Amino acid sequence: MNAHDAADRERLDRLPEWAALADHRAVLGEVGLRELFATDPGRADRFSLEVGDLHLDYSKHLVTDETLRRLTALAKATGVAELRDAMFRGERINNTENRAVLHTALRAPRGEVIQVDGVDVVPAVHQVLDRMAEFANRVRAGEWVGHTGQRIRTVVNIGIGGSDLGPAMAQEVLRPYSARELDFRFVSNVDGADLHEAVRDLDPAQTLFIVASKTFTTIETLTNAKAARGWLLDGLGAGEEAVAGHFVAVSTNAEQVSDFGIDTANMFEFWDWVGGRYSYDSAIGLSLMVAIGPARFREMLDGFRLMDEHFRTAPPAENAPMLLALLGVWYGRFYDAHAHAVLPYSHYLSRFTAYLQQLDMESNGKRVDREGRPVDWHTGPVVWGTPGTNGQHAYFQLLHQGTRLIPADLIGFAEPVEELGALRDQHDLLMANLFAQGQALAFGKTPEEVRAEGVPEELVPHRTFPGDRPTTTVLAGSLTPSVLGQLVALYEHKVFVQGAIWGIDSFDQWGVELGKVLAKRLEPALTDGDRVAGLDSSTSALVDRYRKFRGR
Ligand SMILES: O=P(O)(O)OC[C@H]1O[C@](O)(CO)[C@@H](O)[C@@H]1O
């Protein structure tokens, strides 16, 4: 069967494997984690995996061996492996945009052959990586100088969505590996405050802007880039000739880059077969490469590659992205789970969940299948979360005792980073919190246990923890560039598998278009009071009120 061929694909809800899962869910009934662990001493061993540097424990899930058998049967029936292989081969599996989906080619080693329309794309990937490396080395060594001959001290990435979230996240994660004499900032919001705060204490003579945009037509990015150019030229008291030393571009669109006034000699290319949210290991990661250096960047790519190979070759029952995806499908369908929390127990992963929000929600927030037919099952969950232990003092209450089941990923590392010095002593406490939360969420506290502590009867329901709140624990020795690559690829492929099972196109993002068009139409109404034909009464009144506030 050709898995991405509509004619051959049965709708998910008509598959016997889908029905078999429903039957199984009914049999499982209210069986909880206490019972599952009590009756199965080998559970933690059996329901855990080592992949590269990652250890994944998925034993605290409401599943049995039979559940996993039926879930992997579903993956088989929905053609996940065939679609995966088609993706790796460079076929145009993004059918609504008629594009190949080849972020995996970004981490292919030199010499591997991956073709799009008969052209091997791997040499071009390495050419760009080499150019990036040369540029990064020059900036790091102080050899790239600005208009006045001074070395660069601050790199400001201007981009949004996939052209911001990935590099900004990774910059935080790999801070301990970063050149500390350089400062890195990220501007994404069209709110002028973002650029203002990013540059207010900077010396234009020592500032380099990387304008990152796949299309180079994104209004937020172009608006900020124009303003940054104005700031630079004003600050230097120079003309257009100063732009070259302070602006480089990352894009697929050389024409627009050159129209903007950036010399295409200072442009780093990527390709339409790299989706925005899958792009930070392309030239979109240029600021990161400047920060950590080419060698560390390549280590990160090797980490991605390791997970790609695992995903491509491991059997479903031992395939980490596949298992995480299947568990998500299980809860979405049979436990009415609408959300998924990602809770890193690492300060360096503070932007990780924000990054995953785009990766997951822009990919799988779809309501029609690849053929445009409405789906009759839930697709992508709301992905959210912030680092532990902060979340514990905010929203964990709802995770533990709320009415909704929210599966969560707990991510932690055994070794704190070297440069923390004496602060490394706090690490055991941090990790004890991670393990304790997984334990409390899974096993809760029964009314009997609460009573046994002498709690007054009227407080017993309040102090009872129902448990059976599933978590996956992802542990690694330390947070290296390679481990980051492994983690990101793990989630990329998880999202892929879920999209394949739900039958949706995970690689388009039509849902972001309408708001962009309407904003463009509304702007003159706000600025000049132009009438917008057919505007609804609520939006019209809001525009009027806004203009009054502005004294217009
Ligand atoms: O890199 P670009 O073309 O500026 O696009 C930025 C982002 O905008 C989006 O198209 C959605 O608004 C994302 O998919 C993309 O990552």
PDB file of N, CA and C and ligand atoms in Angstrom, residues 160-163 213-216 218 221 276-277 358 362 509 512 516, ligand 1:
ATOM      1  N   ILE A 160      10.512  35.234  13.095  1.00  0.00           N
ATOM      2  CA  ILE A 160       9.338  34.879  13.902  1.00  0.00           C
ATOM      3  C   ILE A 160       8.940  33.436  13.599  1.00  0.00           C
ATOM      4  N   GLY A 161       8.194  32.830  14.502  1.00  0.00           N
ATOM      5  CA  GLY A 161       7.771  31.436  14.305  1.00  0.00           C
ATOM      6  C   GLY A 161       9.000  30.555  14.220  1.00  0.00           C
ATOM      7  N   GLY A 162       9.044  29.727  13.196  1.00  0.00           N
ATOM      8  CA  GLY A 162      10.169  28.807  13.048  1.00  0.00           C
ATOM      9  C   GLY A 162      11.490  29.507  12.830  1.00  0.00           C
ATOM     10  N   SER A 163      11.454  30.760  12.462  1.00  0.00           N
ATOM     11  CA  SER A 163      12.695  31.501  12.234  1.00  0.00           C
ATOM     12  C   SER A 163      13.158  32.211  13.502  1.00  0.00           C
ATOM     13  N   SER A 213      14.215  34.568   7.658  1.00  0.00           N
ATOM     14  CA  SER A 213      12.844  34.367   7.196  1.00  0.00           C
ATOM     15  C   SER A 213      12.854  33.463   5.977  1.00  0.00           C
ATOM     16  N   LYS A 214      12.153  32.370   6.087  1.00  0.00           N
ATOM     17  CA  LYS A 214      12.118  31.420   4.973  1.00  0.00           C
ATOM     18  C   LYS A 214      11.608  32.122   3.707  1.00  0.00           C
ATOM     19  N   THR A 215      10.497  32.831   3.837  1.00  0.00           N
ATOM     20  CA  THR A 215       9.870  33.456   2.672  1.00  0.00           C
ATOM     21  C   THR A 215      10.413  34.852   2.394  1.00  0.00           C
ATOM     22  N   PHE A 216      10.914  35.503   3.405  1.00  0.00           N
ATOM     23  CA  PHE A 216      11.312  36.911   3.365  1.00  0.00           C
ATOM     24  C   PHE A 216      10.147  37.813   2.951  1.00  0.00           C
ATOM     25  N   THR A 218       7.468  37.853   5.446  1.00  0.00           N
ATOM     26  CA  THR A 218       6.705  37.888   6.699  1.00  0.00           C
ATOM     27  C   THR A 218       6.715  39.308   7.273  1.00  0.00           C
ATOM     28  N   THR A 221       8.691  40.308  10.469  1.00  0.00           N
ATOM     29  CA  THR A 221      10.145  40.267  10.323  1.00  0.00           C
ATOM     30  C   THR A 221      10.637  41.414   9.446  1.00  0.00           C
ATOM     31  N   GLY A 276       9.234  25.644   8.162  1.00  0.00           N
ATOM     32  CA  GLY A 276       9.715  26.653   9.113  1.00  0.00           C
ATOM     33  C   GLY A 276       9.954  26.078  10.504  1.00  0.00           C
ATOM     34  N   ARG A 277       9.006  25.295  10.988  1.00  0.00           N
ATOM     35  CA  ARG A 277       9.125  24.773  12.355  1.00  0.00           C
ATOM     36  C   ARG A 277      10.074  23.590  12.447  1.00  0.00           C
ATOM     37  N   GLN A 358       4.933  25.347  18.654  1.00  0.00           N
ATOM     38  CA  GLN A 358       4.809  25.544  17.209  1.00  0.00           C
ATOM     39  C   GLN A 358       4.974  24.213  16.478  1.00  0.00           C
ATOM     40  N   GLU A 362       1.263  23.730  15.219  1.00  0.00           N
ATOM     41  CA  GLU A 362       1.162  24.183  13.833  1.00  0.00           C
ATOM     42  C   GLU A 362       1.151  22.973  12.885  1.00  0.00           C
ATOM     43  N   GLN A 509       0.293  24.864   6.969  1.00  0.00           N
ATOM     44  CA  GLN A 509      -0.142  25.715   8.081  1.00  0.00           C
ATOM     45  C   GLN A 509      -1.110  26.776   7.575  1.00  0.00           C
ATOM     46  N   VAL A 512      -2.849  29.777   9.646  1.00  0.00           N
ATOM     47  CA  VAL A 512      -2.275  31.050  10.101  1.00  0.00           C
ATOM     48  C   VAL A 512      -2.544  32.166   9.095  1.00  0.00           C
ATOM     49  N   LYS A 516      -3.566  36.936   9.079  1.00  0.00           N
ATOM     50  CA  LYS A 516      -2.597  37.822   8.418  1.00  0.00           C
ATOM     51  C   LYS A 516      -3.304  38.727   7.415  1.00  0.00           C
TER      52      LYS A 516
HETATM   53  O1  LIG B   1      10.340  32.199   8.088  1.00  0.00           O
HETATM   54  P1  LIG B   1       9.170  32.995   7.644  1.00  0.00           P
HETATM   55  O2  LIG B   1       8.850  32.792   6.186  1.00  0.00           O
HETATM   56  O3  LIG B   1       9.349  34.451   7.973  1.00  0.00           O
HETATM   57  O4  LIG B   1       7.896  32.479   8.410  1.00  0.00           O
HETATM   58  C1  LIG B   1       7.819  32.536   9.800  1.00  0.00           C
HETATM   59  C2  LIG B   1       6.754  31.653  10.351  1.00  0.00           C
HETATM   60  O5  LIG B   1       5.497  32.032   9.851  1.00  0.00           O
HETATM   61  C3  LIG B   1       4.681  30.886   9.666  1.00  0.00           C
HETATM   62  O6  LIG B   1       4.483  30.722   8.298  1.00  0.00           O
HETATM   63  C4  LIG B   1       3.361  30.979  10.336  1.00  0.00           C
HETATM   64  O7  LIG B   1       2.903  32.266  10.516  1.00  0.00           O
HETATM   65  C5  LIG B   1       5.486  29.748  10.266  1.00  0.00           C
HETATM   66  O8  LIG B   1       5.151  28.522   9.763  1.00  0.00           O
HETATM   67  C6  LIG B   1       6.870  30.191  10.012  1.00  0.00           C
HETATM   68  O9  LIG B   1       7.762  29.491  10.811  1.00  0.00           O
END
